[in-house]
XYZ file of C-alpha atoms in Angstrom:
728
model
C 9.142 79.982 -61.471
C 9.633 78.553 -65.027
C 9.680 74.793 -65.309
C 13.036 73.160 -65.776
C 13.846 70.991 -68.756
C 14.303 67.281 -68.324
C 17.998 67.637 -69.084
C 18.488 69.190 -65.661
C 17.152 66.153 -63.895
C 19.689 63.829 -62.212
C 18.743 60.301 -61.206
C 20.802 58.604 -58.548
C 20.695 55.021 -57.310
C 21.022 53.887 -53.738
C 22.311 50.610 -52.388
C 19.864 48.594 -50.364
C 21.076 47.008 -47.141
C 18.768 44.428 -45.685
C 18.879 43.415 -42.018
C 17.826 40.602 -42.395
C 15.938 38.827 -45.205
C 12.893 36.639 -44.830
C 13.316 32.886 -44.983
C 11.397 29.671 -45.016
C 13.181 28.106 -42.093
C 11.762 28.692 -38.599
C 13.986 30.601 -36.176
C 16.199 28.515 -33.910
C 14.861 27.678 -30.429
C 15.652 30.116 -27.615
C 18.797 29.556 -25.548
C 18.537 27.652 -22.240
C 16.792 29.505 -19.386
C 19.956 29.647 -17.354
C 21.848 31.505 -20.105
C 23.421 34.664 -18.617
C 21.276 37.758 -19.080
C 23.936 39.770 -20.909
C 24.696 36.790 -23.149
C 20.956 36.513 -23.748
C 20.970 40.142 -24.775
C 23.910 39.529 -27.073
C 22.183 36.510 -28.608
C 18.994 38.551 -28.994
C 20.921 41.210 -30.869
C 22.526 38.626 -33.107
C 19.598 36.212 -33.278
C 18.629 37.410 -36.721
C 21.626 37.622 -38.966
C 22.748 40.919 -40.355
C 23.845 40.515 -43.949
C 25.636 43.381 -45.612
C 25.939 43.017 -49.354
C 28.771 45.233 -50.520
C 29.347 45.991 -54.227
C 32.790 45.245 -55.497
C 35.127 48.186 -56.009
C 37.937 48.751 -58.396
C 40.399 48.862 -55.530
C 39.416 45.400 -54.366
C 41.214 42.296 -55.646
C 39.685 40.232 -58.457
C 37.729 37.074 -57.598
C 39.864 34.201 -56.417
C 39.564 30.536 -57.330
C 38.347 27.990 -54.814
C 41.823 26.502 -54.500
C 43.123 29.872 -53.301
C 40.518 30.260 -50.579
C 41.917 29.924 -47.113
C 39.405 28.825 -44.479
C 40.323 29.709 -40.947
C 38.602 28.953 -37.633
C 37.652 31.651 -35.073
C 34.237 32.909 -33.418
C 30.554 33.072 -34.628
C 27.351 35.175 -34.546
C 24.166 34.118 -36.403
C 20.838 35.379 -37.630
C 17.928 33.266 -38.831
C 15.551 34.656 -41.398
C 11.856 35.505 -41.235
C 8.975 33.422 -42.515
C 6.942 35.941 -44.545
C 7.389 37.414 -47.963
C 5.987 40.805 -47.055
C 8.117 43.079 -44.914
C 6.867 43.325 -41.316
C 6.250 46.586 -39.447
C 9.372 48.498 -38.479
C 11.008 47.920 -35.092
C 9.676 49.973 -32.156
C 12.780 52.113 -31.943
C 12.234 53.195 -35.577
C 8.532 54.030 -35.125
C 8.969 57.775 -34.777
C 11.345 58.160 -37.740
C 9.342 55.716 -39.826
C 6.004 57.467 -39.279
C 7.473 60.886 -39.921
C 9.226 59.714 -43.106
C 6.070 57.954 -44.307
C 4.081 61.143 -43.680
C 6.645 63.229 -45.521
C 6.775 60.725 -48.395
C 2.968 60.649 -48.729
C 2.702 64.431 -48.514
C 5.461 64.826 -51.096
C 3.771 62.356 -53.413
C 0.379 64.075 -52.983
C 1.927 67.465 -53.707
C 3.635 66.104 -56.789
C 0.389 64.649 -58.106
C -1.521 67.847 -57.333
C 1.135 69.876 -59.089
C 1.154 67.502 -62.038
C -2.621 67.593 -62.384
C -2.827 71.396 -62.039
C -0.072 71.900 -64.588
C -1.750 69.508 -66.978
C -5.132 71.210 -66.650
C -3.493 74.649 -66.994
C -1.727 73.514 -70.137
C -5.010 72.392 -71.667
C -6.666 75.740 -70.926
C -3.758 77.666 -72.489
C -4.314 75.635 -75.654
C -1.620 75.420 -78.293
C -0.349 78.952 -77.771
C 1.695 77.813 -74.880
C 3.336 74.930 -76.675
C 6.701 76.651 -76.406
C 6.479 76.136 -72.613
C 7.589 72.571 -72.163
C 6.003 71.393 -68.938
C 8.146 68.438 -67.930
C 6.364 65.542 -66.310
C 8.853 65.238 -63.515
C 7.886 63.953 -60.134
C 9.698 61.887 -57.562
C 8.707 60.155 -54.383
C 11.224 58.500 -52.157
C 10.932 56.408 -49.038
C 14.030 55.680 -46.955
C 13.716 53.736 -43.718
C 16.819 53.170 -41.641
C 17.588 51.902 -38.180
C 20.606 52.226 -35.966
C 20.642 48.542 -35.009
C 19.821 45.422 -36.995
C 16.618 43.666 -35.939
C 14.651 40.828 -37.361
C 12.741 41.853 -40.495
C 13.859 45.443 -40.056
C 13.033 47.632 -43.071
C 16.375 48.976 -44.140
C 16.135 49.811 -47.788
C 15.351 52.695 -50.082
C 12.928 52.947 -52.928
C 12.493 55.899 -55.250
C 9.871 56.587 -57.814
C 10.685 59.145 -60.514
C 8.506 60.229 -63.388
C 10.406 61.922 -66.193
C 9.610 62.958 -69.719
C 12.160 62.224 -72.446
C 13.598 65.205 -74.290
C 12.264 64.020 -77.624
C 8.715 63.543 -76.443
C 5.826 65.222 -78.157
C 3.859 68.258 -77.065
C 2.984 68.301 -73.454
C -0.644 68.944 -74.176
C -0.962 65.777 -76.188
C 0.814 63.863 -73.556
C -1.403 65.170 -70.834
C -4.531 64.609 -72.831
C -3.472 61.072 -73.572
C -2.818 60.450 -69.912
C -6.173 61.890 -68.970
C -7.902 59.741 -71.489
C -6.150 56.661 -70.261
C -6.453 57.576 -66.627
C -2.692 58.050 -66.256
C -3.159 59.840 -62.931
C -6.048 59.236 -60.628
C -7.444 62.499 -59.367
C -9.472 60.835 -56.633
C -8.311 61.656 -53.124
C -8.371 58.267 -51.401
C -5.986 56.925 -48.853
C -3.160 56.802 -51.406
C -2.835 58.205 -54.909
C -2.384 55.662 -57.684
C -0.372 55.936 -60.906
C -1.144 53.891 -63.982
C 1.886 51.869 -65.139
C 2.003 50.787 -68.765
C 5.225 48.745 -68.721
C 7.405 47.015 -66.099
C 11.070 46.177 -66.775
C 14.046 44.840 -64.816
C 17.508 46.208 -65.623
C 20.862 46.559 -63.919
C 21.807 49.504 -61.735
C 23.058 51.434 -64.810
C 19.741 51.007 -66.605
C 21.067 48.402 -69.044
C 19.911 44.891 -69.805
C 20.929 42.193 -67.328
C 23.593 39.804 -68.617
C 21.865 36.816 -67.065
C 18.281 36.330 -68.196
C 17.630 33.805 -65.434
C 18.173 36.538 -62.845
C 15.817 38.822 -64.749
C 13.220 36.056 -64.700
C 13.704 35.623 -60.941
C 13.111 39.331 -60.360
C 10.023 39.408 -62.583
C 8.638 36.314 -60.873
C 9.007 38.007 -57.493
C 6.732 40.911 -58.489
C 3.138 40.715 -57.268
C 1.574 44.158 -57.619
C 3.720 45.757 -60.306
C 2.229 44.521 -63.583
C 1.721 46.301 -66.912
C -1.494 48.360 -67.145
C -1.938 48.446 -63.355
C -2.523 51.444 -61.074
C 0.026 51.416 -58.272
C 0.716 53.239 -55.057
C 4.108 53.980 -53.540
C 3.437 51.329 -50.887
C 2.786 48.639 -53.499
C 5.986 49.522 -55.319
C 7.852 49.438 -52.021
C 6.484 45.960 -51.263
C 7.626 44.645 -54.638
C 11.081 46.092 -53.980
C 11.196 43.965 -50.851
C 9.966 40.942 -52.765
C 12.807 41.274 -55.263
C 15.307 41.571 -52.430
C 13.640 38.651 -50.620
C 14.248 36.429 -53.646
C 17.817 36.335 -52.368
C 19.649 37.009 -55.636
C 20.041 40.808 -55.442
C 21.903 43.149 -53.142
C 20.038 46.337 -54.139
C 16.907 47.395 -55.999
C 15.728 50.888 -56.982
C 12.441 51.522 -58.800
C 12.518 54.297 -61.436
C 9.397 55.497 -63.316
C 9.855 57.099 -66.749
C 7.081 58.907 -68.658
C 6.941 57.743 -72.288
C 4.570 58.232 -75.186
C 2.829 54.966 -74.256
C 2.513 55.820 -70.585
C 4.631 55.444 -67.496
C 7.337 52.765 -67.610
C 8.420 51.349 -64.235
C 12.010 50.063 -64.238
C 13.471 48.103 -61.325
C 17.207 48.699 -61.387
C 18.802 45.783 -59.540
C 22.320 44.760 -58.595
C 22.780 40.962 -58.576
C 24.880 39.279 -55.935
C 28.335 38.003 -56.811
C 29.189 34.429 -57.635
C 30.232 32.448 -54.573
C 33.962 31.679 -54.583
C 34.825 30.778 -50.989
C 34.106 31.173 -47.290
C 36.153 32.513 -44.389
C 35.085 31.888 -40.781
C 36.173 34.064 -37.881
C 35.745 33.411 -34.181
C 35.051 29.654 -34.323
C 37.418 27.754 -32.044
C 35.512 24.447 -31.925
C 33.643 24.401 -35.245
C 35.378 21.912 -37.595
C 36.649 23.435 -40.832
C 35.417 20.457 -42.836
C 31.875 20.898 -41.541
C 31.905 24.549 -42.614
C 33.224 23.623 -46.064
C 30.529 20.949 -46.475
C 27.791 23.393 -45.445
C 28.734 25.735 -48.314
C 30.004 23.123 -50.772
C 26.984 23.146 -53.105
C 27.038 26.938 -53.544
C 30.474 27.228 -55.164
C 30.359 28.945 -58.558
C 26.698 29.995 -58.210
C 25.243 33.457 -57.672
C 24.912 33.937 -53.943
C 21.322 33.418 -52.841
C 20.685 34.709 -49.355
C 17.889 32.187 -48.822
C 20.205 29.251 -49.492
C 22.869 31.024 -47.462
C 20.430 30.955 -44.563
C 20.216 27.142 -44.866
C 23.992 26.883 -44.465
C 23.892 29.230 -41.478
C 21.101 27.158 -39.920
C 23.244 24.032 -40.360
C 26.125 25.709 -38.495
C 23.782 26.770 -35.696
C 22.396 23.230 -35.560
C 25.910 21.856 -35.090
C 26.310 23.968 -31.959
C 22.842 23.096 -30.642
C 23.313 19.336 -31.076
C 26.421 19.481 -28.913
C 24.926 21.835 -26.350
C 27.581 24.464 -27.069
C 27.042 28.156 -26.400
C 27.756 29.348 -29.941
C 25.962 30.745 -32.977
C 26.573 32.639 -36.213
C 26.489 36.342 -35.394
C 27.262 37.931 -38.740
C 27.577 37.185 -42.435
C 29.130 39.494 -45.009
C 29.694 39.089 -48.742
C 33.066 40.545 -49.669
C 34.464 41.529 -53.035
C 35.399 38.551 -55.160
C 32.488 36.417 -53.978
C 34.045 35.559 -50.612
C 31.586 35.079 -47.741
C 32.859 35.999 -44.305
C 31.078 34.187 -41.475
C 31.516 35.490 -37.945
C 30.809 33.178 -35.022
C 30.201 34.081 -31.363
C 31.213 31.442 -28.798
C 30.760 31.890 -25.052
C 33.951 30.764 -23.327
C 34.211 29.895 -19.641
C 35.821 32.752 -17.755
C 35.770 31.346 -14.195
C 34.333 28.434 -12.175
C 33.444 28.799 -8.504
C 31.869 26.544 -5.851
C 29.010 27.738 -3.633
C 27.902 25.590 -0.683
C 24.226 25.743 0.276
C 22.631 24.762 3.576
C 20.646 21.541 3.140
C 17.738 22.919 5.205
C 17.498 26.614 4.313
C 19.174 26.646 0.908
C 21.233 29.687 1.942
C 24.982 29.949 1.236
C 27.086 28.408 3.989
C 30.607 27.206 4.686
C 31.327 23.740 3.331
C 33.498 20.966 4.679
C 34.803 19.863 1.292
C 37.773 21.671 -0.156
C 36.767 23.484 -3.400
C 39.778 22.120 -5.284
C 38.565 18.587 -4.527
C 35.364 19.343 -6.456
C 36.931 21.435 -9.208
C 39.364 18.726 -10.240
C 36.423 16.416 -10.943
C 35.121 18.755 -13.661
C 35.968 18.288 -17.318
C 34.829 21.853 -18.051
C 37.851 24.130 -17.819
C 38.513 27.840 -18.150
C 38.879 29.012 -21.730
C 36.662 26.259 -23.161
C 33.430 26.980 -25.003
C 30.745 26.116 -22.469
C 28.769 22.980 -23.290
C 25.516 22.122 -21.516
C 26.049 18.416 -22.228
C 29.519 18.534 -20.722
C 28.115 20.479 -17.757
C 25.523 17.751 -17.133
C 28.274 15.111 -17.143
C 30.197 17.186 -14.610
C 27.131 17.343 -12.354
C 26.780 13.547 -12.536
C 30.484 13.118 -11.772
C 30.278 15.267 -8.644
C 27.209 13.341 -7.484
C 29.067 10.029 -7.849
C 31.610 11.270 -5.303
C 28.988 10.240 -2.731
C 29.322 13.327 -0.545
C 26.731 15.618 -2.206
C 22.945 15.566 -2.028
C 22.354 18.042 -4.841
C 24.514 19.673 -7.503
C 23.644 22.278 -10.124
C 25.535 24.615 -12.470
C 24.368 28.190 -13.107
C 26.086 30.240 -15.862
C 26.430 33.966 -15.150
C 27.644 36.782 -17.426
C 31.291 37.733 -17.028
C 30.835 41.478 -17.445
C 30.901 42.669 -21.056
C 33.551 40.197 -22.174
C 31.088 37.861 -23.922
C 32.244 35.054 -21.606
C 30.437 33.208 -18.808
C 31.208 32.531 -15.168
C 30.024 29.152 -13.893
C 28.711 28.863 -10.327
C 28.317 25.304 -9.045
C 25.824 25.066 -6.202
C 26.392 22.010 -3.995
C 24.536 20.661 -0.967
C 26.663 18.378 1.214
C 25.275 15.273 2.875
C 26.366 14.068 6.346
C 29.887 12.760 5.936
C 30.058 10.010 8.566
C 28.081 7.739 10.831
C 27.585 4.359 12.485
C 25.448 1.459 11.315
C 24.478 -1.933 12.699
C 22.595 -4.908 11.322
C 22.441 -8.642 10.896
C 22.017 -11.386 8.310
C 22.016 -15.060 7.468
C 25.263 -16.956 7.197
C 26.024 -18.812 3.959
C 28.389 -21.259 5.593
C 27.725 -24.570 7.294
C 24.586 -24.525 9.408
C 24.746 -27.362 11.950
C 22.465 -25.579 14.422
C 19.889 -22.839 14.342
C 22.206 -20.625 16.381
C 24.762 -20.477 13.598
C 22.127 -19.264 11.130
C 22.479 -15.593 12.043
C 25.307 -13.105 12.264
C 25.507 -9.463 13.331
C 27.408 -6.529 11.860
C 28.650 -3.144 12.993
C 30.291 -0.477 10.868
C 31.598 3.078 10.959
C 32.164 5.032 7.758
C 33.401 8.500 6.905
C 32.945 9.643 3.298
C 34.925 12.867 3.377
C 38.070 12.550 5.467
C 40.022 15.848 5.637
C 37.518 17.365 3.196
C 39.225 15.597 0.275
C 36.603 12.931 -0.452
C 38.833 10.294 1.122
C 36.852 7.415 2.623
C 37.402 5.418 5.790
C 35.391 2.239 6.493
C 35.700 0.096 9.630
C 33.418 -2.940 9.765
C 32.848 -6.001 11.912
C 30.769 -9.065 11.034
C 30.457 -11.775 13.644
C 28.706 -15.108 13.545
C 28.867 -18.342 15.508
C 31.546 -19.719 13.190
C 32.662 -17.070 10.707
C 33.788 -13.491 11.297
C 35.352 -10.646 9.334
C 37.164 -7.559 10.663
C 37.987 -5.056 7.948
C 39.567 -1.589 7.711
C 39.613 0.215 4.346
C 41.056 3.636 3.587
C 40.511 4.936 0.042
C 41.728 8.080 -1.658
C 39.649 8.204 -4.872
C 42.046 10.620 -6.547
C 45.651 10.940 -5.435
C 46.606 14.595 -5.129
C 48.896 15.797 -7.901
C 47.997 12.944 -10.253
C 46.363 13.937 -13.552
C 45.224 10.389 -14.466
C 42.556 10.092 -11.738
C 44.480 7.334 -9.970
C 42.926 6.086 -6.731
C 44.640 4.362 -3.807
C 43.172 1.838 -1.381
C 44.854 0.526 1.770
C 43.216 -2.544 3.272
C 43.670 -4.652 6.415
C 41.414 -7.656 7.041
C 41.130 -10.561 9.460
C 38.625 -13.232 8.463
C 37.546 -16.662 9.637
C 35.434 -18.885 7.370
C 34.169 -22.512 7.644
C 36.265 -25.185 5.922
C 34.060 -28.236 6.473
C 32.478 -28.267 3.042
C 35.813 -28.880 1.330
C 37.857 -30.683 3.955
C 35.107 -32.410 5.937
C 34.643 -32.507 9.698
C 37.335 -33.436 12.150
C 37.071 -36.476 14.417
C 34.119 -36.139 16.735
C 32.335 -34.024 14.118
C 34.262 -30.995 15.265
C 34.428 -28.205 12.717
C 37.469 -26.445 11.365
C 37.873 -22.863 10.198
C 40.229 -21.157 7.770
C 41.764 -17.973 9.148
C 43.283 -15.316 6.928
C 45.070 -12.114 7.862
C 45.412 -9.921 4.789
C 46.995 -6.501 4.190
C 47.608 -4.752 0.919
C 47.586 -1.641 -1.196
C 45.940 -1.216 -4.581
C 46.007 1.489 -7.245
C 43.228 1.908 -9.772
C 42.667 4.304 -12.657
C 40.471 4.631 -15.762
C 42.156 3.397 -18.920
C 39.571 4.529 -21.463
C 35.790 5.061 -21.461
C 34.119 2.138 -19.609
C 37.510 0.491 -18.989
C 39.509 0.617 -15.752
C 42.636 -1.072 -14.472
C 43.821 -2.074 -11.003
C 47.210 -3.177 -9.749
C 48.471 -3.822 -6.254
C 50.370 -5.932 -3.781
C 48.678 -8.098 -1.140
C 50.234 -10.082 1.693
C 48.295 -13.017 3.191
C 48.949 -15.120 6.278
C 46.527 -18.101 6.239
C 46.046 -21.287 8.254
C 43.467 -23.772 9.543
C 42.265 -24.048 13.143
C 39.926 -26.329 15.020
C 37.048 -25.327 17.264
C 39.445 -24.503 20.081
C 41.456 -22.211 17.787
C 44.406 -24.604 17.747
C 46.302 -24.673 14.436
C 46.167 -27.950 12.512
C 48.041 -29.032 9.396
C 46.126 -32.230 8.442
C 42.485 -33.229 8.255
C 40.900 -36.429 9.542
C 42.124 -38.247 6.414
C 45.746 -37.118 7.041
C 45.567 -34.877 3.981
C 47.609 -31.672 4.239
C 45.719 -28.465 4.928
C 48.620 -26.186 4.050
C 50.995 -26.153 1.098
C 54.132 -25.501 3.136
C 53.469 -28.204 5.740
C 53.537 -25.548 8.442
C 50.562 -24.287 10.473
C 50.407 -21.225 8.220
C 51.101 -20.374 4.592
C 52.494 -16.958 3.718
C 51.888 -15.470 0.295
C 52.822 -12.161 -1.321
C 50.575 -11.573 -4.341
C 51.009 -9.103 -7.193
C 47.588 -8.334 -8.608
C 46.525 -7.078 -12.032
C 42.871 -6.563 -12.980
C 41.015 -5.052 -15.933
C 37.301 -4.264 -15.805
C 34.848 -3.285 -18.511
C 31.437 -1.986 -17.451
C 28.583 -0.976 -19.720
C 25.920 1.365 -18.388
C 26.338 0.029 -14.866
C 22.775 -1.320 -14.690
C 21.986 -4.836 -13.535
C 21.462 -6.092 -17.086
C 24.340 -4.254 -18.743
C 27.412 -5.917 -20.221
C 30.412 -6.579 -17.996
C 33.821 -8.210 -18.363
C 36.497 -8.756 -15.688
C 39.964 -10.240 -16.151
C 42.090 -10.877 -13.069
C 45.589 -12.301 -12.637
C 47.455 -12.901 -9.387
C 51.103 -13.894 -9.171
C 52.712 -15.264 -5.998
C 56.114 -13.671 -5.339
C 58.489 -16.013 -3.398
C 60.598 -13.340 -1.697
C 61.275 -15.922 1.033
C 61.846 -19.599 0.250
C 58.800 -20.705 2.250
C 56.463 -18.227 0.576
C 54.119 -19.755 -2.000
C 54.759 -19.384 -5.699
C 51.803 -19.780 -8.053
C 49.834 -17.986 -10.783
C 46.058 -17.678 -10.763
C 43.947 -16.340 -13.656
C 40.186 -15.748 -13.592
C 37.706 -14.147 -15.970
C 34.016 -13.255 -15.799
C 31.616 -12.015 -18.459
C 27.961 -11.020 -18.404
C 25.480 -9.941 -21.062
C 21.859 -8.844 -20.646
C 19.158 -8.839 -23.326
C 15.730 -7.284 -22.881
C 12.842 -9.422 -24.132
C 9.778 -7.245 -23.785
C 9.264 -6.568 -20.078
C 11.563 -9.473 -19.165
C 15.356 -9.473 -18.935
C 17.498 -12.429 -19.971
C 20.904 -12.494 -18.326
C 23.679 -14.787 -19.492
C 26.929 -15.063 -17.528
C 30.000 -17.266 -17.620
C 33.144 -17.439 -15.471
C 36.251 -19.565 -15.348
C 39.768 -19.777 -13.954
C 42.946 -21.804 -13.610
C 45.804 -22.053 -11.078
C 49.368 -23.132 -11.822
C 52.002 -23.727 -9.123
C 52.115 -24.480 -5.423
C 49.095 -23.205 -3.483
C 47.079 -24.021 -0.366
C 44.153 -26.453 -0.737
C 41.729 -23.814 0.519
C 42.836 -21.504 -2.330
C 41.363 -23.878 -4.939
C 38.260 -22.721 -6.805
C 35.194 -23.618 -4.742
C 32.112 -24.429 -6.829
C 28.681 -23.901 -5.307
C 26.988 -21.050 -3.488
C 25.067 -17.885 -4.320
C 27.795 -16.622 -6.664
C 28.366 -19.963 -8.379
C 25.941 -22.872 -8.700
C 22.880 -21.762 -6.768
C 20.951 -24.260 -4.692
C 24.172 -25.521 -3.090
C 26.197 -24.220 -0.203
C 29.521 -22.594 -0.945
C 32.006 -25.255 -2.119
C 29.456 -28.071 -1.804
C 29.709 -29.016 -5.489
C 33.485 -29.345 -5.447
C 36.822 -27.551 -5.860
C 39.613 -27.724 -8.386
C 42.583 -26.089 -10.049
C 40.314 -25.145 -12.952
C 36.654 -24.394 -13.171
C 33.900 -23.146 -15.472
C 30.509 -21.937 -14.295
C 27.696 -20.861 -16.619
C 24.356 -19.327 -15.740
C 21.186 -18.357 -17.601
C 18.573 -16.248 -15.857
C 15.197 -14.855 -16.946
C 13.647 -12.246 -14.660
C 10.206 -10.713 -15.138
C 7.980 -8.376 -13.138
C 5.083 -9.841 -11.187
C 3.417 -7.289 -8.954
C 4.930 -3.924 -8.134
C 8.489 -4.437 -6.865
C 8.078 -8.235 -6.813
C 9.885 -10.105 -9.597
C 9.978 -13.714 -10.657
C 13.200 -15.443 -11.729
C 13.857 -18.642 -13.639
C 17.509 -19.665 -13.768
C 19.770 -22.564 -14.606
C 23.384 -22.913 -13.389
C 26.089 -25.331 -14.426
C 29.532 -25.837 -12.875
C 32.486 -28.160 -13.470
C 36.103 -28.479 -12.372
C 37.147 -29.763 -15.816
C 38.551 -32.883 -14.084
C 41.085 -30.896 -12.031
C 39.745 -31.878 -8.564
C 42.284 -34.684 -7.881
C 45.198 -32.309 -8.601
C 44.365 -30.096 -5.621
C 46.645 -30.810 -2.605
C 44.778 -32.757 0.059
C 41.427 -34.329 -0.515
C 38.948 -31.860 -2.021
C 35.334 -32.866 -2.374
C 34.463 -35.115 -5.258
C 33.214 -32.933 -8.119
C 30.261 -33.959 -10.243
C 28.986 -31.571 -12.944
C 25.629 -30.410 -11.716
C 22.704 -28.407 -13.003
C 20.157 -26.818 -10.710
C 16.892 -25.191 -11.722
C 15.088 -23.079 -9.138
C 12.056 -20.841 -9.675
């Protein structure tokens, strides 16, 4: 078959698609172990970003200015880049095709070289008589590796090597002789045949000079093996093709070898990326638009570099990871006009269910708590992007209900929807029980018998399965006693503000000797109070809560025989109304700030009570109190500073004055032993430090004063002297 002339040879270029490129940044950490298996599979498929670089077409619109770019929010899928410059082995599912294509490429290249050498030697033997037979030096070797699915470092590019002889070249014999003298083709049969390259150039895909010399310099700098006057194999050329692509500035690269008088010229025909003009995000429902703009801000107007693009993608992935959100960039595509389209995948919550587990066997069982009582405690809702941090807060919230021993959340795949179903496993604790105990009375202690008191209580933490709490308690001593019934609904049904309701009934009897003194014959007197009320409380903002309510109180003083008395031994009144009992209807308003809730955390409480005189004999007064506390850690020690104060205006019972002294006031004194007044201020400084194991030492100093308001209290309160006590 006669050889064909070079004019019949057609050279075509192919576009290189890379899935994905190598990068310097390490891949992101794996998703949490409890990530649903199908979501894990989806993340594995999208873990390494697939970047398709598409050349602009005439039918596509011209590049737009930054001001015309519209950035929208939708979903995301992301791919980190690899860490090596050299392309890794092909994915397992491409092994068969890859090996077969490599074998075919090597065989084709060997056959071409054998044919070239045999033709050259035959030409020499025919001498100059055969000069009219132009034996074109035309050989080509191509390697095309493709895969059906994008994987990390997958080889998805094409490289072709073509050797052609220009039409105006000299006699083939001379050319062949020259090549033989210079070793143009190695005739050794090693692992791979080598071809001597005399010149290496970088041009555009049409074979013309690149407009931007800096891009040409980047491509030349990426080459490692392909240098002038070097003998190369197809594999080495292929590796340099990958290195040019890995530089990040080019969307395609095709090597073309041309036979010239001076030897074989290797030309890398490249297609640079477009200049970056804007970004469009799809699939991101929670990713802020401003964050996305800032991540790409420094790339505007520059040629898109896939390596720097990977840094922006990593920043977006980091935003999701910092917030514990199930989201990542799943795809990036460069569109015509320099617009980058970023696709985000976010796992939304499809459904939330409650599963009760037996506290002994761990097997599913029937629970006593109504599922809706638990579900309304959760801040995670259907349709939201699932957040691990938010899920942890929900677990803590359910535990604070006080009716669960253990709580955990397990995400499960919701079919093929890309969403997750959340299963909350809960283990209930016993809901009710009795308790009994005893203690030491803080009141007057005339005899050893009055030192102790006993207590009995019944509590139910989960009335009707709605987390409503019932507490019935009794404390009884020789002098004082308290009977109390509390019923609390921590979240009123149908209320979306988490409002709680507490109904309280209490009957108490406390000593009054410390303020009013003993009666004739050293007989003691007690202050009896019957109280009933209802209070509503709700969170106002983080760490702040508010309480309001109405309380009715029926109070009076009795002697040891339980007879009501209205005056003490000094003929001072013991009631404000002059009757055996004082009735008061109080409207209460309280605001509380709590820090972390620990013993040394900050705390502030403001309380105001207003007496409502619905009946003429009911008391009318206003009482305001405030307390503040601040803790400071000093090495292993904790310094705690607290201050409290209050003031009463109006007509009130003497026993309603502020009593100074006791464990919650000036320590070292019995309750009310320091004095009482319409106003008061108490300050305390305390330094606690560990001694041995659970044993701690405490140094404190307390100070209390009535600000001179003692004489204004009805009756004869104890004389108040500012006092400081130091106890270690």
